[in-house]
C-alpha positions as YAML, in Angstrom:
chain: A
units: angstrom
residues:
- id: 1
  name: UNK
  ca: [-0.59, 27.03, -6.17]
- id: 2
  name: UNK
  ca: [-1.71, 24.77, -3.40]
- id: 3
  name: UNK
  ca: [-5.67, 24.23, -3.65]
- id: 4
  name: UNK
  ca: [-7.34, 23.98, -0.18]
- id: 5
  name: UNK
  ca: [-10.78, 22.46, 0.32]
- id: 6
  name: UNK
  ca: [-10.95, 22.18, 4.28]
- id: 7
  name: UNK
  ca: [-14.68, 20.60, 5.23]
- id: 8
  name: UNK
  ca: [-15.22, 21.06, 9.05]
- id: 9
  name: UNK
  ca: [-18.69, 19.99, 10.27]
- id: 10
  name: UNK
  ca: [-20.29, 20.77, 13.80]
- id: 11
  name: UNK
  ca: [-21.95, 17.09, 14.27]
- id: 12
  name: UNK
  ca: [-19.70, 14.70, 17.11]
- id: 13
  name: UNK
  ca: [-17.43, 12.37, 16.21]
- id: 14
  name: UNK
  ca: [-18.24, 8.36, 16.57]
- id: 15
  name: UNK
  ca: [-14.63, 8.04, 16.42]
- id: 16
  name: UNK
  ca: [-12.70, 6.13, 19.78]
- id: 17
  name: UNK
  ca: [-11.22, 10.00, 20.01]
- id: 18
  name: UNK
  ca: [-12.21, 13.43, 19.78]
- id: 19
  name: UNK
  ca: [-9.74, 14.87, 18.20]
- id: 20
  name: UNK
  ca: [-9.11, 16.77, 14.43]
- id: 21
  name: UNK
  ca: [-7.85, 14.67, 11.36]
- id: 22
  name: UNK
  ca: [-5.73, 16.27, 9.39]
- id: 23
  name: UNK
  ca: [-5.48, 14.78, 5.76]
- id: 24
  name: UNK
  ca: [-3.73, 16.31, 2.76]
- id: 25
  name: UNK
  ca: [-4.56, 14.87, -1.03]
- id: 26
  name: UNK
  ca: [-1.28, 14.70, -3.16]
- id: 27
  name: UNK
  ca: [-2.84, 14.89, -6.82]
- id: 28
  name: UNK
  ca: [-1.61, 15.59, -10.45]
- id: 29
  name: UNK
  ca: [-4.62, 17.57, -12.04]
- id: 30
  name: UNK
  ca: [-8.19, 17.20, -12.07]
- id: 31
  name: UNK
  ca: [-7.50, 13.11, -13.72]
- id: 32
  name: UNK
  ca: [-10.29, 10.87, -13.47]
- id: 33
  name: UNK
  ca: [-8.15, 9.12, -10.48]
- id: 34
  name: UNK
  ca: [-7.69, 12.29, -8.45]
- id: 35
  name: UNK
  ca: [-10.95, 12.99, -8.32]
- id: 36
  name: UNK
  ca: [-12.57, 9.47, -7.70]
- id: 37
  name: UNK
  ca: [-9.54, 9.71, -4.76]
- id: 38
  name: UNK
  ca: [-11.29, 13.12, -3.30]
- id: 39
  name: UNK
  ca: [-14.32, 11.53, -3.71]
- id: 40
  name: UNK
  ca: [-13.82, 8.86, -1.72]
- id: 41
  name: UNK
  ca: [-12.06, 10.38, 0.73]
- id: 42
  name: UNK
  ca: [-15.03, 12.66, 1.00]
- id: 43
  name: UNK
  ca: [-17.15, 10.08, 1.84]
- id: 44
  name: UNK
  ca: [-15.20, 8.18, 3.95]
- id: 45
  name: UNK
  ca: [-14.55, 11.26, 6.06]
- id: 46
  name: UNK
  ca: [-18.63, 12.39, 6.55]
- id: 47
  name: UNK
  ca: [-18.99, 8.92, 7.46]
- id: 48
  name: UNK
  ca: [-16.87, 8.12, 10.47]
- id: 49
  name: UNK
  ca: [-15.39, 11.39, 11.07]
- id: 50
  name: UNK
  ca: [-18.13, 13.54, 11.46]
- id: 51
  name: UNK
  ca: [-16.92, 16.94, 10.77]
- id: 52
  name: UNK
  ca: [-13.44, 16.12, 12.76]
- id: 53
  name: UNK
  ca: [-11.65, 16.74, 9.81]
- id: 54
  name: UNK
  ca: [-9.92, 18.94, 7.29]
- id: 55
  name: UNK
  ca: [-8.65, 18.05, 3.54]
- id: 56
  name: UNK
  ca: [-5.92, 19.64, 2.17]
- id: 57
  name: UNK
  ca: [-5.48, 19.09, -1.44]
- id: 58
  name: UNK
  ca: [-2.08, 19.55, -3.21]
- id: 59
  name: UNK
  ca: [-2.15, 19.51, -6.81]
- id: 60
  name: UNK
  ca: [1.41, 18.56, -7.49]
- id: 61
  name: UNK
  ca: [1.64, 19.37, -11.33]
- id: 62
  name: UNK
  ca: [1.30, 22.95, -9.85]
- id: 63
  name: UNK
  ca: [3.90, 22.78, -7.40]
- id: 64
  name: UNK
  ca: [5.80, 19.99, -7.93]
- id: 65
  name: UNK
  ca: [8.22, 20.82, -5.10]
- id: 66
  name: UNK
  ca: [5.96, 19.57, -2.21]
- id: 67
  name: UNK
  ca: [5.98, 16.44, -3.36]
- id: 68
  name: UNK
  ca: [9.19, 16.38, -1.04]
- id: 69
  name: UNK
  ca: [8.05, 17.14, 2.26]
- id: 70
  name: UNK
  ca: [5.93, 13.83, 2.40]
- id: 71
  name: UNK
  ca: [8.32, 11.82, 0.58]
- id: 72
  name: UNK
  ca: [5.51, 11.62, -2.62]
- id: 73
  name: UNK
  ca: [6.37, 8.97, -4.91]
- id: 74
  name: UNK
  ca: [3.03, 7.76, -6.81]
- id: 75
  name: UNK
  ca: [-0.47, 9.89, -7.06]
- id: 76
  name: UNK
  ca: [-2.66, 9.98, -5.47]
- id: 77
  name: UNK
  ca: [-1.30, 9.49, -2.08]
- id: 78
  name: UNK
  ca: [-3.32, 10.31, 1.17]
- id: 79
  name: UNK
  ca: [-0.98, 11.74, 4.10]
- id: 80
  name: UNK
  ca: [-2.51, 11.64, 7.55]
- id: 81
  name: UNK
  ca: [-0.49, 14.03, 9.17]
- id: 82
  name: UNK
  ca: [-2.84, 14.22, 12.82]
- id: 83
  name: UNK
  ca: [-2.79, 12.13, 14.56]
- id: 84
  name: UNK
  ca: [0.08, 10.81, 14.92]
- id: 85
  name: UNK
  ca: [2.09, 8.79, 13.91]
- id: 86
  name: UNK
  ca: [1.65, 10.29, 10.03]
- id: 87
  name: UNK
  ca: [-0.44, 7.64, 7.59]
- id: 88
  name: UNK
  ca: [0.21, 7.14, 3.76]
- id: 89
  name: UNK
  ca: [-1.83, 5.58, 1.17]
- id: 90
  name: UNK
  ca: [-1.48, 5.68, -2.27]
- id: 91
  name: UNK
  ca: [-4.57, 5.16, -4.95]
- id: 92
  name: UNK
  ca: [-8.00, 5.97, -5.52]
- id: 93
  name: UNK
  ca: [-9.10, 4.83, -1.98]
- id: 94
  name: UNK
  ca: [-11.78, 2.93, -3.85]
- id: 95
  name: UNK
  ca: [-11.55, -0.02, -0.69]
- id: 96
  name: UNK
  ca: [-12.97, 1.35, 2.22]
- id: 97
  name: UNK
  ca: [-12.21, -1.31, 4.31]
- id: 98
  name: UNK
  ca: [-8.49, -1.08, 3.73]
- id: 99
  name: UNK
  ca: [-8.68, 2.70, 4.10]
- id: 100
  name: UNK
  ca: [-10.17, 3.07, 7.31]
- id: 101
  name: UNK
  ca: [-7.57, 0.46, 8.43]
- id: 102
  name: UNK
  ca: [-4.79, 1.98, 7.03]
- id: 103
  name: UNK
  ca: [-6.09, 5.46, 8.32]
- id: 104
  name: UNK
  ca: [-6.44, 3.84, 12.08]
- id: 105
  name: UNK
  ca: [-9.71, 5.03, 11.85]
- id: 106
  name: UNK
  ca: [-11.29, 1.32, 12.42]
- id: 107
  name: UNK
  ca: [-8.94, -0.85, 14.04]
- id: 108
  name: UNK
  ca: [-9.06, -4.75, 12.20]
- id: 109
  name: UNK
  ca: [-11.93, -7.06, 14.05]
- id: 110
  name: UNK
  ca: [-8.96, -9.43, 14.53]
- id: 111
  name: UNK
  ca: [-7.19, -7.03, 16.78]
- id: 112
  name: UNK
  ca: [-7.80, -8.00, 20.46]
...
């Protein structure tokens, strides 16, 4: 069964676009990892995307078949699928800095 926790706040974004982010949580269980991972993303989420957001948590041991349509290979793994182009990242998400990077939420200060 595929858990959904979708978290959609009325505040505006501070984000360069207005626009919904659509991530989905690939997890095996409730593991210590998975849920420092949801955690986390959580925060990272209510911090710079302001209720322009949805998680979708998939708990893999479950239904191990989904693990296909992203391609799934380690857990956890964070899919971006909106925007696009679709975003992976696998781990606990414990570095913020490389998350929001990763994410394209906050572009590297080196970028010009």
């Amino acid at each position: 069964m595929t858990n959904h926790l979708t978290d959609n706040f009325s505040q505006p974004t501070n984000t360069t676009v207005s626009q919904l982010w659509q991530m989905r949580l690939y997890v095996a269980g409730q593991t210590p990892k998975s849920l420092v991972a949801f955690a986390n993303l959580k925060k990272i989420c209510e911090e710079y995307l302001h209720g322009q957001y949805t998680i979708e948590i998939i708990d893999l041991s479950q239904q191990p078949h989904l693990a296909i349509e992203d391609s799934i290979v380690a857990l956890p793994t964070l899919v971006r699928q909106l925007p696009e182009p679709i975003k992976k990242i696998i781990g606990d998400l414990s570095n913020t800095e490389k998350v929001l990077v990763g994410l394209q939420i906050l572009r590297l200060v080196d970028e010009e």
